[in-house]
Coordinates of N, CA and C and ligand atoms in Angstrom, one line a residue:
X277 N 126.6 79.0 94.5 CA 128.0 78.7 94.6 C 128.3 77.7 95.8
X278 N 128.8 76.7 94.9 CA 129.1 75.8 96.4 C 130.5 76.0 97.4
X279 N 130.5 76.1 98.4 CA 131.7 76.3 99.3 C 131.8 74.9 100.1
X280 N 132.8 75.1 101.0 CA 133.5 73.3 101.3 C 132.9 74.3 103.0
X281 N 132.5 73.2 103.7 CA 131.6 73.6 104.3 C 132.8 73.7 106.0
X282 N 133.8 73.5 105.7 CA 135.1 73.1 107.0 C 135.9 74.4 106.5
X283 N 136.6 74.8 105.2 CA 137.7 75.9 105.4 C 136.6 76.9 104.6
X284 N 135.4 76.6 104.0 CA 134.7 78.2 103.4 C 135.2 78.3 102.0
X285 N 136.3 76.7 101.1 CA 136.8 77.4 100.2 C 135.6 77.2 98.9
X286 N 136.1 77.6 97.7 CA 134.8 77.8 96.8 C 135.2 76.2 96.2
X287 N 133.8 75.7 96.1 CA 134.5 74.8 95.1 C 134.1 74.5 93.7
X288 N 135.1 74.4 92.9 CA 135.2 74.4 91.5 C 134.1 73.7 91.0
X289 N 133.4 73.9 89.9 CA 132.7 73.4 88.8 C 132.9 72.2 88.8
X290 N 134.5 72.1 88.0 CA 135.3 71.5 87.1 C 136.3 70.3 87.3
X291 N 135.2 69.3 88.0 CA 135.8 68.2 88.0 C 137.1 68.4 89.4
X292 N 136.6 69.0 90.1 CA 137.5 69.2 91.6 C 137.1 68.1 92.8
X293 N 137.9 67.6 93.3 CA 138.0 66.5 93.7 C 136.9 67.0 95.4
X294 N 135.9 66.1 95.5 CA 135.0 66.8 96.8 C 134.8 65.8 97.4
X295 N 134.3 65.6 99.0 CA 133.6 64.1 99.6 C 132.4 65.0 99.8
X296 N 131.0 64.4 99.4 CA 129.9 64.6 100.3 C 129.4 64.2 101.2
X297 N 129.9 65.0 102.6 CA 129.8 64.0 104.3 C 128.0 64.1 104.0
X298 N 127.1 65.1 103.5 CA 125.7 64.7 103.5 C 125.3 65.7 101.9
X299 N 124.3 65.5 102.1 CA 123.4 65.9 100.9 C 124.2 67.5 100.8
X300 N 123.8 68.0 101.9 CA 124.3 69.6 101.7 C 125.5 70.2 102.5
X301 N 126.1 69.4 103.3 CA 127.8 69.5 103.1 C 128.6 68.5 102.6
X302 N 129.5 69.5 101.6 CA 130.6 69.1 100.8 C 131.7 70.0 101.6
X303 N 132.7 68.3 101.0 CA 134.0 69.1 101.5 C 134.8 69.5 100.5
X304 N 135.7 70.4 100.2 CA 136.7 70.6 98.8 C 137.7 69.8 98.6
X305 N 138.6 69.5 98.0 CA 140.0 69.0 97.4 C 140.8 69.0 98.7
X306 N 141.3 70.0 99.4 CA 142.0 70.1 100.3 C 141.3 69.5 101.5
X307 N 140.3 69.0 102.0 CA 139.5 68.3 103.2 C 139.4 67.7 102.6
X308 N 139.2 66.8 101.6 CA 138.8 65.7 101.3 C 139.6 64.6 101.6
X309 N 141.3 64.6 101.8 CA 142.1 63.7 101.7 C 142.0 62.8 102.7
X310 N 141.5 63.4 104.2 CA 141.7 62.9 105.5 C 140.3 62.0 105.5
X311 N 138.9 62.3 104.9 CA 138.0 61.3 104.7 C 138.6 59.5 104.0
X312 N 138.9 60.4 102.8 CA 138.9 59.2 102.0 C 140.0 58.6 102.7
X313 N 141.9 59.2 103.5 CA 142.4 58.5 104.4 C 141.9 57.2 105.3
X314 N 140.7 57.5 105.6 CA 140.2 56.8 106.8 C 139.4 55.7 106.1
X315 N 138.3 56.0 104.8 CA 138.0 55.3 104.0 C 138.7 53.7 103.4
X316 N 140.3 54.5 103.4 CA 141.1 53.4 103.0 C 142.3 53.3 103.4
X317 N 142.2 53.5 104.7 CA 142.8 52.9 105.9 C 143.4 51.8 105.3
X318 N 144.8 50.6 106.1 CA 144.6 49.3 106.2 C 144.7 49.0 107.4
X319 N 144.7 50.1 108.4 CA 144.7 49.5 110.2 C 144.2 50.6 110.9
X320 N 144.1 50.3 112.1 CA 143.3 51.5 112.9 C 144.1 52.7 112.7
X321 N 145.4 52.5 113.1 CA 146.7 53.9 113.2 C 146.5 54.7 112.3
X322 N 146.5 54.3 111.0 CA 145.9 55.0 109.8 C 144.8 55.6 109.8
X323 N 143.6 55.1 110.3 CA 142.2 55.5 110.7 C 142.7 57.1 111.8
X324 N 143.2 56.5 112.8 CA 143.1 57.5 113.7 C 144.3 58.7 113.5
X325 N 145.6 58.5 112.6 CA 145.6 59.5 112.2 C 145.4 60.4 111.3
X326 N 144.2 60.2 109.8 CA 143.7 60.9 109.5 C 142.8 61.2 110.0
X327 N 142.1 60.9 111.1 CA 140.9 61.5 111.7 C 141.4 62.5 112.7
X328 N 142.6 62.5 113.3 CA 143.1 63.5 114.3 C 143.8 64.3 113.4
X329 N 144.6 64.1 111.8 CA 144.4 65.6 111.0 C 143.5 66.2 110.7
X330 N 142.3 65.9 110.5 CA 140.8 66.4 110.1 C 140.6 67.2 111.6
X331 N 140.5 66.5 112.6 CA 140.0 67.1 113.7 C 140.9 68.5 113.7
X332 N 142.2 68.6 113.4 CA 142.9 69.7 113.5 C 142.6 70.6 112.8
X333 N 142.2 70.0 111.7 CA 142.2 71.0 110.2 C 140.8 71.6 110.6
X334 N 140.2 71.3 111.0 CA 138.9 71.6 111.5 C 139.2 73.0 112.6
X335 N 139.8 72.8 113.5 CA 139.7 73.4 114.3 C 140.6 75.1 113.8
X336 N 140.9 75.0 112.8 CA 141.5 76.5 112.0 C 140.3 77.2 112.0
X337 N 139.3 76.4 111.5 CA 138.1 77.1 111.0 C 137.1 77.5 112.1
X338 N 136.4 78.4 112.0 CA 135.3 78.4 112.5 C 133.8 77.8 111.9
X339 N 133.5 76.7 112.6 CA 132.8 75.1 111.8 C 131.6 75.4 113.3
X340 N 130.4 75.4 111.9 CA 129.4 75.8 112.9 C 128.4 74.3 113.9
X341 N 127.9 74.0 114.7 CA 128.0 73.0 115.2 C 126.8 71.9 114.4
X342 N 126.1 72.7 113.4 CA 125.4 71.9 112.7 C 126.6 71.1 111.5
X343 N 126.9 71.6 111.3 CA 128.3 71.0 110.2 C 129.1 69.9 111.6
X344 N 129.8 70.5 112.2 CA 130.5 69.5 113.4 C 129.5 68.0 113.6
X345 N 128.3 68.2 113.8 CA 127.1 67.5 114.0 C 127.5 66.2 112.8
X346 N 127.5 66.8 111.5 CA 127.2 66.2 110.0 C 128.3 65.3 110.0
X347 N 129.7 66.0 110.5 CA 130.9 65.9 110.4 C 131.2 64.0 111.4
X348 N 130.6 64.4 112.8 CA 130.7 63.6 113.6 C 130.0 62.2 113.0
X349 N 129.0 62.3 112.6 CA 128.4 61.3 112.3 C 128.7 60.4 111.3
X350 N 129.1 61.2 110.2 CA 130.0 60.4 109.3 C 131.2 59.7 109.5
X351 N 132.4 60.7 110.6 CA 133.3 59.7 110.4 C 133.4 58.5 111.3
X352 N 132.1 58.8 112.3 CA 131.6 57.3 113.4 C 131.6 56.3 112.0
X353 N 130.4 56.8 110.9 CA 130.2 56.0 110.2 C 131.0 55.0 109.5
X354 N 132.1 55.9 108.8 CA 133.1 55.4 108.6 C 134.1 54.3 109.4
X355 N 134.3 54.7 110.6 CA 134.7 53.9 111.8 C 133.9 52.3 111.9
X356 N 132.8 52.7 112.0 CA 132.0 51.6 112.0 C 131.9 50.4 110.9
X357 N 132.0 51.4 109.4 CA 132.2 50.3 108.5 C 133.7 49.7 108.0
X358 N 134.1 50.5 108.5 CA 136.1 49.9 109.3 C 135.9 48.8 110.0
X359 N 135.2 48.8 110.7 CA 135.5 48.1 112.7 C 135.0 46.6 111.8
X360 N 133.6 46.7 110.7 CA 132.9 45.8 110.4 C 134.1 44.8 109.9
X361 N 134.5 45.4 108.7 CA 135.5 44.7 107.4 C 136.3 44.1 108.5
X362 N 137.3 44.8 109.5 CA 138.3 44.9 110.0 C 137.8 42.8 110.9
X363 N 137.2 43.3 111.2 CA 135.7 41.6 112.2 C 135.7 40.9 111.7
X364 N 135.7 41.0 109.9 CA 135.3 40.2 109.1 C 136.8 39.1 108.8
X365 N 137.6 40.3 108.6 CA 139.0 39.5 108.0 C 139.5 38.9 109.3
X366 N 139.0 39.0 110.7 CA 139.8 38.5 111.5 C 139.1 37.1 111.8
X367 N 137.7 37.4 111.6 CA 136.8 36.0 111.9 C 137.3 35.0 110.7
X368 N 137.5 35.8 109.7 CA 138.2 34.8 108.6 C 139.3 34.1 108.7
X369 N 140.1 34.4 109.2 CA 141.3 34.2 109.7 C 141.1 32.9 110.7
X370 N 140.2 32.9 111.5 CA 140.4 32.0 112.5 C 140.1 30.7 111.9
X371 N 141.2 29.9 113.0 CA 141.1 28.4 112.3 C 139.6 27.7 112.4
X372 N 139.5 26.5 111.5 CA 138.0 26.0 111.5 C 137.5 25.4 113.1
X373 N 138.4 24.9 113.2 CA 138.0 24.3 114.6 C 137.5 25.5 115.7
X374 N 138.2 26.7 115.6 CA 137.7 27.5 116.4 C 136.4 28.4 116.3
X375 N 136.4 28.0 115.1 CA 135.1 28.9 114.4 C 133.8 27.7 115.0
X376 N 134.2 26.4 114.7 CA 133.1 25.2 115.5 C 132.9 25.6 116.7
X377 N 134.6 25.8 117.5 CA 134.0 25.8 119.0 C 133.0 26.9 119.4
X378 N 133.2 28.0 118.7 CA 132.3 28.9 118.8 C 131.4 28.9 118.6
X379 N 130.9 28.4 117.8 CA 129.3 28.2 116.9 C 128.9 27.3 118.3
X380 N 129.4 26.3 118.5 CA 128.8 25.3 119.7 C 128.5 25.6 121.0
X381 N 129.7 26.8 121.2 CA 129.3 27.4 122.5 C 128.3 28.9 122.4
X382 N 128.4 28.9 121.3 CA 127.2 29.9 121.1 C 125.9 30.1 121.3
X383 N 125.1 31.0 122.2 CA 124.0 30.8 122.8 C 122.8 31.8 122.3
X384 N 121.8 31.1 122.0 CA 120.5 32.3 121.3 C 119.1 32.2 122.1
X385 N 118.4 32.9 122.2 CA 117.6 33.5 123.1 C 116.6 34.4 122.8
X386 N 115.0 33.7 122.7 CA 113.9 34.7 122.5 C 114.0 35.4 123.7
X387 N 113.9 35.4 124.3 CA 114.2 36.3 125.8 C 115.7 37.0 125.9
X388 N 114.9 38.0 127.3 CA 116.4 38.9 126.8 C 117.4 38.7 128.1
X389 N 117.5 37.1 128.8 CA 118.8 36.9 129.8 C 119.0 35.3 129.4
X390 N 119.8 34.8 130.0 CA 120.3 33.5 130.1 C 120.9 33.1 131.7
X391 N 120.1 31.8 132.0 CA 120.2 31.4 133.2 C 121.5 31.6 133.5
X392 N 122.2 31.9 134.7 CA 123.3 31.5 134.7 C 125.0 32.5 134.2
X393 N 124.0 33.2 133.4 CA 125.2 34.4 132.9 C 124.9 35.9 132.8
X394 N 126.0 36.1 132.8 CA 125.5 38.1 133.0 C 125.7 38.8 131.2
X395 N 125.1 40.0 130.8 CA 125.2 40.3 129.8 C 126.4 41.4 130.4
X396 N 127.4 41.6 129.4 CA 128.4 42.1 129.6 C 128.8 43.5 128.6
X397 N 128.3 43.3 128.0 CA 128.3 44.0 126.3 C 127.2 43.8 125.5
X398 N 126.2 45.0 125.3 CA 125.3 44.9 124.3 C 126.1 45.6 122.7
X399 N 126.0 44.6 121.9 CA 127.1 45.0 120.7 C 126.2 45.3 119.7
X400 N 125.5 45.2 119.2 CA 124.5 45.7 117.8 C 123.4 44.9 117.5
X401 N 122.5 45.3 116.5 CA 121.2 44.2 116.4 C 121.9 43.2 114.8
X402 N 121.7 42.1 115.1 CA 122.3 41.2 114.0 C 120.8 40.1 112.9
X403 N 121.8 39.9 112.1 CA 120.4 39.9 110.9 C 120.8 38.8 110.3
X404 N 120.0 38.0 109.8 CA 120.1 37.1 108.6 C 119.2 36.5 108.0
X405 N 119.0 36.3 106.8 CA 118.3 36.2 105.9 C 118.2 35.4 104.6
X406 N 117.2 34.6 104.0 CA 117.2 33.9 103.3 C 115.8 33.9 102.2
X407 N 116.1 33.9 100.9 CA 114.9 34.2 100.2 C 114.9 32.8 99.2
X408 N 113.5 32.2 100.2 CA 113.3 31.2 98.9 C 113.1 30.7 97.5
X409 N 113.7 30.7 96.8 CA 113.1 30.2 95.4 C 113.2 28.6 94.9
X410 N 114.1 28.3 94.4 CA 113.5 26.4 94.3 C 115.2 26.5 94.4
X411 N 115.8 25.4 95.1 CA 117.6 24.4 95.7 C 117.9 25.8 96.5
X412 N 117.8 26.3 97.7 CA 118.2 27.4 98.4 C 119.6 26.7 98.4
X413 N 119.8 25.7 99.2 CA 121.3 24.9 99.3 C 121.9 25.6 98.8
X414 N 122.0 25.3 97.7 CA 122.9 25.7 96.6 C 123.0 27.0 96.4
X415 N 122.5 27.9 97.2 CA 122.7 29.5 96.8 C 123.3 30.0 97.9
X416 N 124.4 29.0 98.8 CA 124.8 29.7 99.6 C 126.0 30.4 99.4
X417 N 126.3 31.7 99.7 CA 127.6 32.8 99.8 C 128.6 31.9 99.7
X418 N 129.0 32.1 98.1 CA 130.2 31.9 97.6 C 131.4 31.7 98.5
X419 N 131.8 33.1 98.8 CA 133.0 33.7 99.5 C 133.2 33.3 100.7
X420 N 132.3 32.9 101.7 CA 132.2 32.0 103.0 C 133.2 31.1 103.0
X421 N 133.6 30.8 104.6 CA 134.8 29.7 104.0 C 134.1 28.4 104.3
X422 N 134.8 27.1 104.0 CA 133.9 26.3 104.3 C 133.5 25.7 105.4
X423 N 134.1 26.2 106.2 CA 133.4 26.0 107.6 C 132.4 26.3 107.9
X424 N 131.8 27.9 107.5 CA 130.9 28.5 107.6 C 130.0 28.3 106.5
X425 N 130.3 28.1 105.5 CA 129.2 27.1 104.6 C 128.7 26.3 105.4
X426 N 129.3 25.3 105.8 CA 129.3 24.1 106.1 C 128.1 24.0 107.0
X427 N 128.4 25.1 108.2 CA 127.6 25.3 109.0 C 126.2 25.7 108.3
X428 N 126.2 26.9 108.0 CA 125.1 27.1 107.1 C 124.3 26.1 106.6
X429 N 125.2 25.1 105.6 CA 124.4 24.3 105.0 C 123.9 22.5 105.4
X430 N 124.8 22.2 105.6 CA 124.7 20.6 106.5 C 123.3 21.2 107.6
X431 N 124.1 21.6 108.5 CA 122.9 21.9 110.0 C 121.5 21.8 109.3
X432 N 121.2 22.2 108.0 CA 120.2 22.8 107.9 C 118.9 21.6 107.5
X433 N 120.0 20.5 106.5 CA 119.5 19.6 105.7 C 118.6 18.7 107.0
X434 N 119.1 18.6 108.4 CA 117.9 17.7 109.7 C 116.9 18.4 109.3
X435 N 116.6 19.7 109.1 CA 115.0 20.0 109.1 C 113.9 19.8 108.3
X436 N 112.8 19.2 108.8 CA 111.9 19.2 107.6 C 111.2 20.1 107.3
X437 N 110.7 20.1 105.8 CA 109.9 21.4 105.6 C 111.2 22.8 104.7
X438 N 110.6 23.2 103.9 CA 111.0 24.2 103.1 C 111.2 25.4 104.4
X439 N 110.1 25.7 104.8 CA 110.0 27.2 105.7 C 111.2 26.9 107.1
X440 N 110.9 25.6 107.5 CA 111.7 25.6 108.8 C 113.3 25.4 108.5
X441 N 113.6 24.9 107.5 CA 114.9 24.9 106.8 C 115.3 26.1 107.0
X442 N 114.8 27.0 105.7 CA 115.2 28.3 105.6 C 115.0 29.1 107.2
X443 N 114.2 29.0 108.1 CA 114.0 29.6 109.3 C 115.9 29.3 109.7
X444 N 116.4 27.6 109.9 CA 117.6 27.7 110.5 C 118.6 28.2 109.7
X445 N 118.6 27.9 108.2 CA 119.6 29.0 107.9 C 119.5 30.5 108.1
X446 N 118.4 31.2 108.3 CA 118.4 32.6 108.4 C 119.6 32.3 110.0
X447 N 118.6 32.0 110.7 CA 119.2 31.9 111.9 C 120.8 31.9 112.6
X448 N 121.1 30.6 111.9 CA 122.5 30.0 111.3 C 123.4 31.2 110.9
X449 N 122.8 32.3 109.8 CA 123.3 33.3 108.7 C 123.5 34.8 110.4
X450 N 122.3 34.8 111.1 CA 122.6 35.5 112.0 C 123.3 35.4 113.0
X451 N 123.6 34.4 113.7 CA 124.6 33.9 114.5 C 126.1 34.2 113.8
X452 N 125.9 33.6 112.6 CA 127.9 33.8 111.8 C 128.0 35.7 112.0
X453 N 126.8 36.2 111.5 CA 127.5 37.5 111.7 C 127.4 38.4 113.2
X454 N 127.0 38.1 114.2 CA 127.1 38.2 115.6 C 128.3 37.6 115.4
X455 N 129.1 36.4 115.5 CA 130.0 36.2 115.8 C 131.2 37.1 115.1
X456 N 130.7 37.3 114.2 CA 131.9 38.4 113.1 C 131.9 39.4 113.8
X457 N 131.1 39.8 114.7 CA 131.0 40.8 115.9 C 131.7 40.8 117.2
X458 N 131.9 39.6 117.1 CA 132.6 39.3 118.2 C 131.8 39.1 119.6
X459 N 130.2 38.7 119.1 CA 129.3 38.3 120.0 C 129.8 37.0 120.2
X460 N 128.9 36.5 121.5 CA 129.1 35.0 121.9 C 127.3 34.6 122.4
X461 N 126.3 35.8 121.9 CA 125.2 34.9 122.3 C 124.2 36.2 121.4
X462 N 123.1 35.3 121.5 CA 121.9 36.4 120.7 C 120.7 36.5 121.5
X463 N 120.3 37.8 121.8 CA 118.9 37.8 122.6 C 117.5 38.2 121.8
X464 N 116.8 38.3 122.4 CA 116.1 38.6 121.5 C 115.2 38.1 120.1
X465 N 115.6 37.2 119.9 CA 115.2 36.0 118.9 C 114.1 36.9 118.1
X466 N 113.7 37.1 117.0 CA 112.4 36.9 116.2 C 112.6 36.3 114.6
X467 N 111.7 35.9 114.0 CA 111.4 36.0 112.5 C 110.6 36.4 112.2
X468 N 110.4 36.8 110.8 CA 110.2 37.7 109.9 C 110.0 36.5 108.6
X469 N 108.6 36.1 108.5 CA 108.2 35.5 107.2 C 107.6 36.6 106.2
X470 N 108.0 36.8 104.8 CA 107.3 37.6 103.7 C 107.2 36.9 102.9
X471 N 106.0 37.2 102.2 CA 105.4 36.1 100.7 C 105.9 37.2 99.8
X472 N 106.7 36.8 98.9 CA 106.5 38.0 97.6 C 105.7 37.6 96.5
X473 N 105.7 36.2 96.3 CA 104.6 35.4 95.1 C 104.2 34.3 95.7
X474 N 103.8 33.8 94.7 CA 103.0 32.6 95.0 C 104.3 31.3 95.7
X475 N 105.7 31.9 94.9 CA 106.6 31.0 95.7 C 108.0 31.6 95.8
X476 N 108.1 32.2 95.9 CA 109.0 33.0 96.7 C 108.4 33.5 98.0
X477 N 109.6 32.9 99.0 CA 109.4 33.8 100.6 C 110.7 34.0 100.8
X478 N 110.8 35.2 101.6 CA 111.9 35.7 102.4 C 111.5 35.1 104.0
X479 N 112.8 34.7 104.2 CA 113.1 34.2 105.9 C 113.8 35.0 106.6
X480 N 113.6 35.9 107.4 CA 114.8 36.8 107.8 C 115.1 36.4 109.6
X481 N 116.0 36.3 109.8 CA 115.9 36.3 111.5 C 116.6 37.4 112.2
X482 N 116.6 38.1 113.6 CA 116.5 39.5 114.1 C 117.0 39.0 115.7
X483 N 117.7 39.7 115.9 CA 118.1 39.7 117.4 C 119.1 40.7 117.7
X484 N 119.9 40.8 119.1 CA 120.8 41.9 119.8 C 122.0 41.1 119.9
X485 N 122.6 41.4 119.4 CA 124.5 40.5 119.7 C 125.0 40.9 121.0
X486 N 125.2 39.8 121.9 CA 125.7 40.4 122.6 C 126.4 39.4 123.4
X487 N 127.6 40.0 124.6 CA 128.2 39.0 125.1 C 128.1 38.9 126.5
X488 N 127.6 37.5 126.2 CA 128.0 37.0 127.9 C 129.0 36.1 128.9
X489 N 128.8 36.1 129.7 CA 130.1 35.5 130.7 C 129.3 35.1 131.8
X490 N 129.7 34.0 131.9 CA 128.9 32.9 133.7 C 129.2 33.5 134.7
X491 N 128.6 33.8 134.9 CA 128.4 34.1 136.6 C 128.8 33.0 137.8
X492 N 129.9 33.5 138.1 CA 130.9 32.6 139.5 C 130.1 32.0 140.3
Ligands
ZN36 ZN1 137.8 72.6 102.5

């Protein structure tokens, strides 16, 4: 018998409305509303006040701290892929020119400091990636705007060579999404060459987003 793992209630067979925060807690009909609340949010306020009814609704029960544990991590999770979307529409938003100035002032780094500035904020590890098959050009992200195409794809055409191309768009691809982070530099530098066949490679590039500021 499955029970909703927050109020203990039973939950139905029969097509009863449930969220599964993990494999083996479910929540019932009646907890479920304040997840998917936060799921489809359109601004943080929304976010935080279905998450401070849940926190309430929660606290009727007695919620054992392995469940609390389950509970916690999901709605970070949630948060998190909030905060992402939320980065995304706002970097979109910004005009082209400021999206250049940024890219130009934007600083990357196999090593983990930069002469001259202090790290201020370590924000997440950032990724990008490119898998070759024959005109990569032309397989750049639709939905990009064209700035960030642009970037993507012009910068790329100075390089010679198939591999070192694709190396700066990975590159290029990882910098746009640190910036959608609201980084201003990347530490850490590596790539990541894979053969899958005889001509297909994946190019992927790896680093820490993070922001820095000059030191007076
Ligand atoms: Zn419940």
């Amino acid at each position: 018998m499955l029970k909703c793992c927050i109020c203990g209630r039973r939950i139905g067979v029969l097509g009863e409305e449930r969220y599964k925060i993990t494999e083996e807690y479910v929540a019932c009909y009646q907890c479920t509303p304040f997840f998917r609340g936060m799921k489809e949010a359109k601004n943080s306020e929304e976010i935080l006040k279905n998450e401070n009814e849940l926190r309430a609704r929660i606290k009727n029960y007695s919620v054992s701290g392995e469940v609390q544990d389950a509970i916690e991590k999901e709605l970070q999770r949630i948060k998190d892929s909030k905060q992402q979307m939320y980065n995304k529409e706002i970097f979109q938003g910004l005009k082209d020119e400021e999206i250049r100035k940024r890219r130009k002032e934007f600083l990357i780094n196999t090593g983990y400091n930069f002469e001259g500035y202090k790290i201020i904020k370590y924000i997440d590890l950032v990724h990008g990636e490119i898998v070759l098959g024959t005109g990569f050009t032309s397989e750049l992200s639709a939905n990009l705007s064209a700035t960030v195409s642009d970037i993507l794809g012009n910068s790329v055409k100075a390089f010679e060579g198939k591999i070192s191309q694709a190396k700066h768009f990975a590159q290029e691809q990882m910098i746009i999404n640190a910036m959608i982070a609201n980084a201003n530099a990347v530490i850490g530098v590596d790539f990541d060459i894979t053969t899958f066949s005889s001509n297909i490679v994946g190019v992927s590039a790896n680093g820490t987003a993070v922001m820095i500021e000059k030191i007076e």
